[in-house]
Amino acid sequence: METQPSPTRYENKVPYVQCGKSGLVLPRISLGLWHNFGDVDDFSEATKMIQFAFDNGITHFDLANNYGPPEGSAEENFGKILHHYLPGYRDEMIISTKAGHRMWPGPYGDGGSRKYLIASLNQSLKRMKLDYVDIFYSHRYDPNTPLEETMNALSDIVKQGKALYVGISKYPVDKTIEAYSLLKANGTPCLIHQDRYSMLSRDIEEGILQAADDHGVGFIGFSPLYQGVLSDKYLHGIPENSRAAKSTGFLQRSQISPEILDKVTALNSIAIQRGQTLAQMALIWCLRHPTVTSVIVGTSSLKQLQDNIDALHYPRLSEEEIAQIDTILQQK
């Protein structure tokens, strides 16, 4: 059943900034469907989160072919939600998807080949019931495929009208710069680079952000809360239903070491002094960098989503606070 979005969804909600040197603006917070939108999850709650995000000015929804579980189900569920609950609002949204990781059996369901990227996008469009996506990413660098082949496929996807823009994700610095040059030469410049970024994962500060800035490319960070570690969730141990408590997944108990918890506790003290949650401070810390266009949040409840949005209403971190945070993060 169609529901009417809030008529005030663009009024003093989530701000927008230019993505690199393109004409496209993105919300400072984007909603990721990596977790909590698959067939194993609560469809009703997923629907509420997407509606709530849109009502609060979050126009960018980030997916990938393998999001679920099972793989593909996040795209399928997003398509259902979009067409059943928000029909007529497609043009107010930025919808992105990706291909690069293993998606189906055999030699053609993984990597960066032209065969895989185009076949995967066709499947994604069918699952979401869309004619095109706004952004299509090469989800990872594939050393077994010539970079020219991967970039030419991305360019052709734009020229075929199946995507409006293209991006890359998790590419090493040297291949990133080469990819930017190839795409520009093809007449389809790279819009955006997506990679992991948080207080506890800062590898992109070693060249990726500079390359994006040099080439007029936007940057969007995923896992800004380090899979929930940069929140108050783990301050007193590992909760039963948390990601780290599960035997499968990307966050394992071993990653939440005493050293990490000491840092998180110290960071939480700064957040308390600022009158905000640690999660909120972690988000605005990522956004402090001028090259960072947006951060992708993954939420499991409306409360978490509201908390993330509220982060944008706090003052920027001062130079003194940034220095304090750096001191904590550099401790062994």
mmCIF file of C-alpha atoms in Angstrom:
data_model
loop_
_atom_site.group_PDB
_atom_site.id
_atom_site.type_symbol
_atom_site.label_atom_id
_atom_site.label_comp_id
_atom_site.label_asym_id
_atom_site.label_seq_id
_atom_site.Cartn_x
_atom_site.Cartn_y
_atom_site.Cartn_z
ATOM 1 C CA MET A 1 0.000 0.000 0.000
ATOM 2 C CA GLU A 2 1.390 3.408 -0.946
ATOM 3 C CA THR A 3 2.132 5.766 1.914
ATOM 4 C CA GLN A 4 2.764 9.451 1.443
ATOM 5 C CA PRO A 5 6.295 10.521 2.403
ATOM 6 C CA SER A 6 6.667 13.433 4.791
ATOM 7 C CA PRO A 7 6.110 16.766 3.008
ATOM 8 C CA THR A 8 8.921 18.231 5.144
ATOM 9 C CA ARG A 9 11.505 15.583 4.213
ATOM 10 C CA TYR A 10 13.894 18.166 2.782
ATOM 11 C CA GLU A 11 13.485 20.767 5.513
ATOM 12 C CA ASN A 12 16.323 20.899 8.066
ATOM 13 C CA LYS A 13 16.806 17.144 7.969
ATOM 14 C CA VAL A 14 19.912 15.643 6.348
ATOM 15 C CA PRO A 15 22.179 18.103 4.502
ATOM 16 C CA TYR A 16 23.526 17.412 1.008
ATOM 17 C CA VAL A 17 26.964 18.050 -0.467
ATOM 18 C CA GLN A 18 28.460 17.917 -3.934
ATOM 19 C CA CYS A 19 29.931 14.533 -4.877
ATOM 20 C CA GLY A 20 33.444 15.342 -6.062
ATOM 21 C CA LYS A 21 33.344 17.700 -9.028
ATOM 22 C CA SER A 22 30.118 16.226 -10.417
ATOM 23 C CA GLY A 23 26.721 17.897 -10.552
ATOM 24 C CA LEU A 24 25.275 15.305 -8.156
ATOM 25 C CA VAL A 25 24.698 15.949 -4.469
ATOM 26 C CA LEU A 26 24.453 13.168 -1.886
ATOM 27 C CA PRO A 27 23.085 13.188 1.643
ATOM 28 C CA ARG A 28 25.752 13.246 4.352
ATOM 29 C CA ILE A 29 24.285 9.986 5.648
ATOM 30 C CA SER A 30 23.280 7.197 3.264
ATOM 31 C CA LEU A 31 21.410 4.007 4.176
ATOM 32 C CA GLY A 32 23.203 0.746 3.474
ATOM 33 C CA LEU A 33 21.350 -2.533 2.973
ATOM 34 C CA TRP A 34 24.324 -4.811 3.663
ATOM 35 C CA HIS A 35 22.652 -6.160 6.816
ATOM 36 C CA ASN A 36 19.029 -6.343 8.058
ATOM 37 C CA PHE A 37 17.282 -6.266 4.670
ATOM 38 C CA GLY A 38 17.611 -9.899 3.555
ATOM 39 C CA ASP A 39 15.005 -12.651 3.584
ATOM 40 C CA VAL A 40 16.220 -13.760 7.031
ATOM 41 C CA ASP A 41 15.287 -10.328 8.416
ATOM 42 C CA ASP A 42 12.015 -8.656 9.409
ATOM 43 C CA PHE A 43 10.491 -7.258 6.206
ATOM 44 C CA SER A 44 8.159 -4.960 8.138
ATOM 45 C CA GLU A 45 11.056 -3.402 10.044
ATOM 46 C CA ALA A 46 13.071 -3.055 6.826
ATOM 47 C CA THR A 47 10.133 -1.224 5.235
ATOM 48 C CA LYS A 48 9.839 1.143 8.195
ATOM 49 C CA MET A 49 13.558 1.958 8.108
ATOM 50 C CA ILE A 50 13.518 2.816 4.393
ATOM 51 C CA GLN A 51 10.392 4.946 4.795
ATOM 52 C CA PHE A 52 11.849 6.669 7.855
ATOM 53 C CA ALA A 53 15.142 7.331 6.081
ATOM 54 C CA PHE A 54 13.348 8.878 3.100
ATOM 55 C CA ASP A 55 11.096 10.933 5.374
ATOM 56 C CA ASN A 56 14.224 12.418 6.924
ATOM 57 C CA GLY A 57 15.990 13.373 3.722
ATOM 58 C CA ILE A 58 18.126 10.264 3.200
ATOM 59 C CA THR A 59 17.785 9.853 -0.546
ATOM 60 C CA HIS A 60 20.678 7.440 -1.154
ATOM 61 C CA PHE A 61 20.180 3.688 -0.728
ATOM 62 C CA ASP A 62 23.274 1.536 -1.162
ATOM 63 C CA LEU A 63 23.038 -2.117 -2.230
ATOM 64 C CA ALA A 64 25.111 -4.858 -3.860
ATOM 65 C CA ASN A 65 24.224 -8.008 -5.771
ATOM 66 C CA ASN A 66 25.275 -10.269 -2.868
ATOM 67 C CA TYR A 67 23.552 -8.448 0.011
ATOM 68 C CA GLY A 68 21.117 -10.591 1.996
ATOM 69 C CA PRO A 69 21.230 -13.305 3.113
ATOM 70 C CA PRO A 70 20.497 -15.091 0.884
ATOM 71 C CA GLU A 71 22.423 -13.295 -1.854
ATOM 72 C CA GLY A 72 20.206 -11.044 -3.922
ATOM 73 C CA SER A 73 17.412 -10.851 -1.368
ATOM 74 C CA ALA A 74 18.241 -7.314 -0.189
ATOM 75 C CA GLU A 75 17.793 -6.034 -3.750
ATOM 76 C CA GLU A 76 14.594 -7.992 -4.169
ATOM 77 C CA ASN A 77 13.168 -6.702 -0.880
ATOM 78 C CA PHE A 78 14.199 -3.146 -1.683
ATOM 79 C CA GLY A 79 12.402 -3.438 -5.015
ATOM 80 C CA LYS A 80 9.240 -4.609 -3.248
ATOM 81 C CA ILE A 81 9.406 -1.770 -0.737
ATOM 82 C CA LEU A 82 10.040 0.837 -3.420
ATOM 83 C CA HIS A 83 7.194 -0.285 -5.665
ATOM 84 C CA HIS A 84 4.629 -1.122 -2.982
ATOM 85 C CA TYR A 85 5.238 1.677 -0.499
ATOM 86 C CA LEU A 86 7.000 4.488 -2.387
ATOM 87 C CA PRO A 87 5.819 4.294 -6.006
ATOM 88 C CA GLY A 88 6.275 7.533 -7.885
ATOM 89 C CA TYR A 89 9.321 8.641 -5.881
ATOM 90 C CA ARG A 90 12.076 6.866 -7.828
ATOM 91 C CA ASP A 91 13.396 10.125 -9.275
ATOM 92 C CA GLU A 92 13.959 11.512 -5.766
ATOM 93 C CA MET A 93 16.325 8.658 -4.934
ATOM 94 C CA ILE A 94 19.910 7.665 -5.602
ATOM 95 C CA ILE A 95 20.036 3.864 -5.821
ATOM 96 C CA SER A 96 23.413 2.154 -6.085
ATOM 97 C CA THR A 97 24.447 -1.446 -6.501
ATOM 98 C CA LYS A 98 27.675 -3.355 -7.106
ATOM 99 C CA ALA A 99 29.228 -6.494 -8.550
ATOM 100 C CA GLY A 100 32.628 -7.981 -7.887
ATOM 101 C CA HIS A 101 32.335 -10.694 -5.259
ATOM 102 C CA ARG A 102 31.166 -14.263 -5.846
ATOM 103 C CA MET A 103 27.477 -14.321 -6.738
ATOM 104 C CA TRP A 104 26.749 -17.579 -8.595
ATOM 105 C CA PRO A 105 28.573 -20.881 -9.322
ATOM 106 C CA GLY A 106 31.027 -21.341 -12.120
ATOM 107 C CA PRO A 107 33.709 -19.131 -13.665
ATOM 108 C CA TYR A 108 31.392 -16.242 -14.655
ATOM 109 C CA GLY A 109 29.876 -15.329 -11.281
ATOM 110 C CA ASP A 110 32.787 -13.476 -9.704
ATOM 111 C CA GLY A 111 35.477 -10.893 -10.408
ATOM 112 C CA GLY A 112 35.688 -7.971 -12.810
ATOM 113 C CA SER A 113 35.077 -9.404 -16.261
ATOM 114 C CA ARG A 114 32.732 -7.726 -18.722
ATOM 115 C CA LYS A 115 30.673 -10.934 -18.760
ATOM 116 C CA TYR A 116 30.133 -10.912 -14.990
ATOM 117 C CA LEU A 117 29.556 -7.177 -14.465
ATOM 118 C CA ILE A 118 26.927 -6.792 -17.180
ATOM 119 C CA ALA A 119 25.154 -10.069 -16.375
ATOM 120 C CA SER A 120 25.086 -9.184 -12.676
ATOM 121 C CA LEU A 121 23.677 -5.700 -13.265
ATOM 122 C CA ASN A 122 20.963 -7.144 -15.501
ATOM 123 C CA GLN A 123 20.014 -9.497 -12.654
ATOM 124 C CA SER A 124 20.070 -6.633 -10.121
ATOM 125 C CA LEU A 125 17.776 -4.491 -12.263
ATOM 126 C CA LYS A 126 15.359 -7.405 -12.594
ATOM 127 C CA ARG A 127 15.344 -8.024 -8.822
ATOM 128 C CA MET A 128 14.695 -4.364 -8.041
ATOM 129 C CA LYS A 129 12.291 -3.916 -10.979
ATOM 130 C CA LEU A 130 14.266 -0.904 -12.198
ATOM 131 C CA ASP A 131 15.252 0.328 -15.649
ATOM 132 C CA TYR A 132 18.531 1.750 -14.349
ATOM 133 C CA VAL A 133 20.534 2.393 -11.183
ATOM 134 C CA ASP A 134 22.031 5.753 -10.369
ATOM 135 C CA ILE A 135 25.461 4.391 -9.420
ATOM 136 C CA PHE A 136 27.002 1.051 -10.397
ATOM 137 C CA TYR A 137 30.246 -0.024 -8.741
ATOM 138 C CA SER A 138 33.000 -2.442 -9.480
ATOM 139 C CA HIS A 139 32.910 -3.902 -5.958
ATOM 140 C CA ARG A 140 36.590 -4.840 -5.803
ATOM 141 C CA TYR A 141 39.732 -4.846 -7.916
ATOM 142 C CA ASP A 142 40.168 -8.141 -9.767
ATOM 143 C CA PRO A 143 43.847 -8.908 -10.535
ATOM 144 C CA ASN A 144 42.764 -11.652 -12.962
ATOM 145 C CA THR A 145 40.968 -9.242 -15.299
ATOM 146 C CA PRO A 146 42.672 -6.446 -17.253
ATOM 147 C CA LEU A 147 41.638 -3.146 -15.702
ATOM 148 C CA GLU A 148 40.804 -1.827 -19.175
ATOM 149 C CA GLU A 149 38.170 -4.557 -19.546
ATOM 150 C CA THR A 150 36.530 -3.737 -16.219
ATOM 151 C CA MET A 151 36.513 0.025 -16.844
ATOM 152 C CA ASN A 152 35.316 -0.367 -20.434
ATOM 153 C CA ALA A 153 32.412 -2.473 -19.150
ATOM 154 C CA LEU A 154 31.510 0.241 -16.613
ATOM 155 C CA SER A 155 31.640 2.891 -19.329
ATOM 156 C CA ASP A 156 29.461 0.839 -21.668
ATOM 157 C CA ILE A 157 26.926 0.289 -18.870
ATOM 158 C CA VAL A 158 26.528 4.073 -18.611
ATOM 159 C CA LYS A 159 26.302 4.449 -22.391
ATOM 160 C CA GLN A 160 23.624 1.720 -22.464
ATOM 161 C CA GLY A 161 21.558 3.696 -19.939
ATOM 162 C CA LYS A 162 21.701 0.977 -17.275
ATOM 163 C CA ALA A 163 23.525 3.290 -14.841
ATOM 164 C CA LEU A 164 23.837 7.067 -14.682
ATOM 165 C CA TYR A 165 27.215 7.061 -12.937
ATOM 166 C CA VAL A 166 29.918 4.537 -12.050
ATOM 167 C CA GLY A 167 32.189 4.052 -9.074
ATOM 168 C CA ILE A 168 34.826 1.733 -7.702
ATOM 169 C CA SER A 169 35.108 0.106 -4.298
ATOM 170 C CA LYS A 170 38.043 -1.240 -2.287
ATOM 171 C CA TYR A 171 40.667 -0.654 -5.000
ATOM 172 C CA PRO A 172 44.347 -0.239 -4.054
ATOM 173 C CA VAL A 173 45.794 3.235 -4.609
ATOM 174 C CA ASP A 174 47.747 2.494 -7.800
ATOM 175 C CA LYS A 175 44.803 0.743 -9.481
ATOM 176 C CA THR A 176 42.475 3.497 -8.271
ATOM 177 C CA ILE A 177 44.477 6.167 -10.088
ATOM 178 C CA GLU A 178 44.673 3.998 -13.218
ATOM 179 C CA ALA A 179 40.913 3.357 -13.097
ATOM 180 C CA TYR A 180 40.189 7.095 -12.820
ATOM 181 C CA SER A 181 42.311 7.772 -15.922
ATOM 182 C CA LEU A 182 40.702 4.987 -17.967
ATOM 183 C CA LEU A 183 37.161 6.083 -17.091
ATOM 184 C CA LYS A 184 37.908 9.716 -17.881
ATOM 185 C CA ALA A 185 39.379 8.723 -21.250
ATOM 186 C CA ASN A 186 36.185 6.764 -21.942
ATOM 187 C CA GLY A 187 34.061 9.848 -21.315
ATOM 188 C CA THR A 188 32.475 8.385 -18.167
ATOM 189 C CA PRO A 189 34.479 9.838 -15.261
ATOM 190 C CA CYS A 190 34.395 8.010 -11.949
ATOM 191 C CA LEU A 191 31.786 9.596 -9.690
ATOM 192 C CA ILE A 192 32.724 8.051 -6.362
ATOM 193 C CA HIS A 193 35.031 5.683 -4.502
ATOM 194 C CA GLN A 194 33.595 3.526 -1.725
ATOM 195 C CA ASP A 195 35.737 1.959 0.977
ATOM 196 C CA ARG A 196 35.855 1.136 4.665
ATOM 197 C CA TYR A 197 36.452 4.162 6.905
ATOM 198 C CA SER A 198 36.223 4.676 10.642
ATOM 199 C CA MET A 199 38.308 5.728 13.618
ATOM 200 C CA LEU A 200 39.543 2.128 13.813
ATOM 201 C CA SER A 201 40.153 1.640 10.064
ATOM 202 C CA ARG A 202 42.037 4.530 8.506
ATOM 203 C CA ASP A 203 43.918 2.905 5.612
ATOM 204 C CA ILE A 204 42.271 5.181 3.042
ATOM 205 C CA GLU A 205 44.103 8.150 4.558
ATOM 206 C CA GLU A 206 47.252 6.655 2.998
ATOM 207 C CA GLY A 207 46.533 7.750 -0.578
ATOM 208 C CA ILE A 208 42.908 6.935 -1.457
ATOM 209 C CA LEU A 209 41.428 10.222 -0.186
ATOM 210 C CA GLN A 210 44.204 12.226 -1.836
ATOM 211 C CA ALA A 211 43.666 10.444 -5.160
ATOM 212 C CA ALA A 212 39.929 11.151 -5.002
ATOM 213 C CA ASP A 213 40.594 14.807 -4.251
ATOM 214 C CA ASP A 214 43.162 15.095 -7.053
ATOM 215 C CA HIS A 215 40.750 13.628 -9.617
ATOM 216 C CA GLY A 216 37.541 15.328 -8.482
ATOM 217 C CA VAL A 217 36.021 12.051 -7.280
ATOM 218 C CA GLY A 218 33.724 11.805 -4.274
ATOM 219 C CA PHE A 219 34.338 9.371 -1.427
ATOM 220 C CA ILE A 220 31.768 7.416 0.596
ATOM 221 C CA GLY A 221 32.719 5.390 3.657
ATOM 222 C CA PHE A 222 31.137 2.165 4.837
ATOM 223 C CA SER A 223 31.322 0.657 8.340
ATOM 224 C CA PRO A 224 31.867 4.093 9.963
ATOM 225 C CA LEU A 225 30.987 2.502 13.313
ATOM 226 C CA TYR A 226 33.355 -0.449 12.738
ATOM 227 C CA GLN A 227 30.452 -2.927 12.705
ATOM 228 C CA GLY A 228 28.999 -1.370 15.870
ATOM 229 C CA VAL A 229 32.203 -1.435 17.919
ATOM 230 C CA LEU A 230 32.254 2.380 17.871
ATOM 231 C CA SER A 231 29.049 2.581 19.878
ATOM 232 C CA ASP A 232 28.104 1.860 23.459
ATOM 233 C CA LYS A 233 27.097 -1.691 22.465
ATOM 234 C CA TYR A 234 30.339 -3.416 23.489
ATOM 235 C CA LEU A 235 31.456 -1.250 26.425
ATOM 236 C CA HIS A 236 30.342 -3.875 28.940
ATOM 237 C CA GLY A 237 30.976 -7.096 27.027
ATOM 238 C CA ILE A 238 29.498 -8.784 23.956
ATOM 239 C CA PRO A 239 25.656 -8.792 23.932
ATOM 240 C CA GLU A 240 23.973 -12.053 22.931
ATOM 241 C CA ASN A 241 22.304 -10.772 19.775
ATOM 242 C CA SER A 242 25.158 -8.576 18.562
ATOM 243 C CA ARG A 243 27.117 -9.179 15.346
ATOM 244 C CA ALA A 244 30.188 -10.254 17.300
ATOM 245 C CA ALA A 245 28.174 -12.929 19.135
ATOM 246 C CA LYS A 246 27.372 -14.701 15.864
ATOM 247 C CA SER A 247 29.686 -17.425 14.571
ATOM 248 C CA THR A 248 29.313 -16.157 11.006
ATOM 249 C CA GLY A 249 29.736 -12.647 9.704
ATOM 250 C CA PHE A 250 32.411 -10.012 9.366
ATOM 251 C CA LEU A 251 32.793 -9.054 13.017
ATOM 252 C CA GLN A 252 34.312 -11.732 15.239
ATOM 253 C CA ARG A 253 34.859 -11.801 18.995
ATOM 254 C CA SER A 254 38.617 -11.779 18.431
ATOM 255 C CA GLN A 255 38.394 -8.305 16.861
ATOM 256 C CA ILE A 256 37.053 -6.833 20.103
ATOM 257 C CA SER A 257 40.325 -7.025 22.013
ATOM 258 C CA PRO A 258 41.017 -5.433 25.410
ATOM 259 C CA GLU A 259 43.161 -2.825 23.604
ATOM 260 C CA ILE A 260 40.279 -1.917 21.297
ATOM 261 C CA LEU A 261 37.848 -1.716 24.222
ATOM 262 C CA ASP A 262 40.236 0.582 26.107
ATOM 263 C CA LYS A 263 40.268 2.936 23.127
ATOM 264 C CA VAL A 264 36.496 2.767 22.721
ATOM 265 C CA THR A 265 35.997 3.552 26.423
ATOM 266 C CA ALA A 266 38.297 6.585 26.176
ATOM 267 C CA LEU A 267 36.559 7.770 22.998
ATOM 268 C CA ASN A 268 33.196 7.355 24.708
ATOM 269 C CA SER A 269 34.346 9.756 27.431
ATOM 270 C CA ILE A 270 34.950 12.466 24.817
ATOM 271 C CA ALA A 271 31.523 11.827 23.292
ATOM 272 C CA ILE A 272 29.892 12.139 26.723
ATOM 273 C CA GLN A 273 31.668 15.470 27.251
ATOM 274 C CA ARG A 274 30.166 16.609 23.936
ATOM 275 C CA GLY A 275 26.708 15.484 25.048
ATOM 276 C CA GLN A 276 26.334 12.894 22.304
ATOM 277 C CA THR A 277 26.677 9.165 21.802
ATOM 278 C CA LEU A 278 29.921 7.560 20.688
ATOM 279 C CA ALA A 279 28.219 6.430 17.470
ATOM 280 C CA GLN A 280 27.258 10.028 16.684
ATOM 281 C CA MET A 281 30.788 11.257 17.316
ATOM 282 C CA ALA A 282 32.219 8.449 15.158
ATOM 283 C CA LEU A 283 30.035 9.553 12.242
ATOM 284 C CA ILE A 284 30.955 13.229 12.391
ATOM 285 C CA TRP A 285 34.610 12.236 12.807
ATOM 286 C CA CYS A 286 34.454 10.545 9.373
ATOM 287 C CA LEU A 287 32.654 13.538 7.872
ATOM 288 C CA ARG A 288 35.293 15.953 9.204
ATOM 289 C CA HIS A 289 37.442 15.162 6.158
ATOM 290 C CA PRO A 290 36.595 17.500 3.245
ATOM 291 C CA THR A 291 36.878 14.720 0.637
ATOM 292 C CA VAL A 292 34.305 12.486 2.385
ATOM 293 C CA THR A 293 30.968 13.082 0.693
ATOM 294 C CA SER A 294 28.835 10.686 2.745
ATOM 295 C CA VAL A 295 28.946 7.771 5.158
ATOM 296 C CA ILE A 296 26.861 4.624 4.813
ATOM 297 C CA VAL A 297 25.093 3.542 7.980
ATOM 298 C CA GLY A 298 23.632 0.110 8.546
ATOM 299 C CA THR A 299 20.868 0.092 11.116
ATOM 300 C CA SER A 300 18.635 -2.545 12.667
ATOM 301 C CA SER A 301 16.023 -0.222 14.185
ATOM 302 C CA LEU A 302 14.386 3.178 13.785
ATOM 303 C CA LYS A 303 16.002 4.252 17.045
ATOM 304 C CA GLN A 304 19.499 3.591 15.676
ATOM 305 C CA LEU A 305 18.663 5.382 12.449
ATOM 306 C CA GLN A 306 17.336 8.429 14.316
ATOM 307 C CA ASP A 307 20.451 8.455 16.502
ATOM 308 C CA ASN A 308 22.631 8.479 13.376
ATOM 309 C CA ILE A 309 20.658 11.291 11.768
ATOM 310 C CA ASP A 310 20.835 13.323 14.982
ATOM 311 C CA ALA A 311 24.645 13.194 14.761
ATOM 312 C CA LEU A 312 24.462 15.808 12.000
ATOM 313 C CA HIS A 313 22.901 18.366 14.353
ATOM 314 C CA TYR A 314 25.918 18.515 16.698
ATOM 315 C CA PRO A 315 28.806 20.974 16.316
ATOM 316 C CA ARG A 316 31.815 19.903 14.299
ATOM 317 C CA LEU A 317 34.743 18.441 16.183
ATOM 318 C CA SER A 318 37.221 21.093 17.277
ATOM 319 C CA GLU A 319 40.915 20.839 16.444
ATOM 320 C CA GLU A 320 41.559 20.089 20.116
ATOM 321 C CA GLU A 321 39.012 17.239 20.117
ATOM 322 C CA ILE A 322 40.456 15.783 16.924
ATOM 323 C CA ALA A 323 43.915 15.865 18.521
ATOM 324 C CA GLN A 324 42.568 14.120 21.641
ATOM 325 C CA ILE A 325 40.974 11.415 19.492
ATOM 326 C CA ASP A 326 44.200 10.933 17.505
ATOM 327 C CA THR A 327 46.153 10.506 20.743
ATOM 328 C CA ILE A 328 43.755 7.757 21.886
ATOM 329 C CA LEU A 329 43.817 5.985 18.521
ATOM 330 C CA GLN A 330 47.624 6.000 18.372
ATOM 331 C CA GLN A 331 47.986 4.254 21.700
ATOM 332 C CA LYS A 332 49.331 0.702 21.425
#
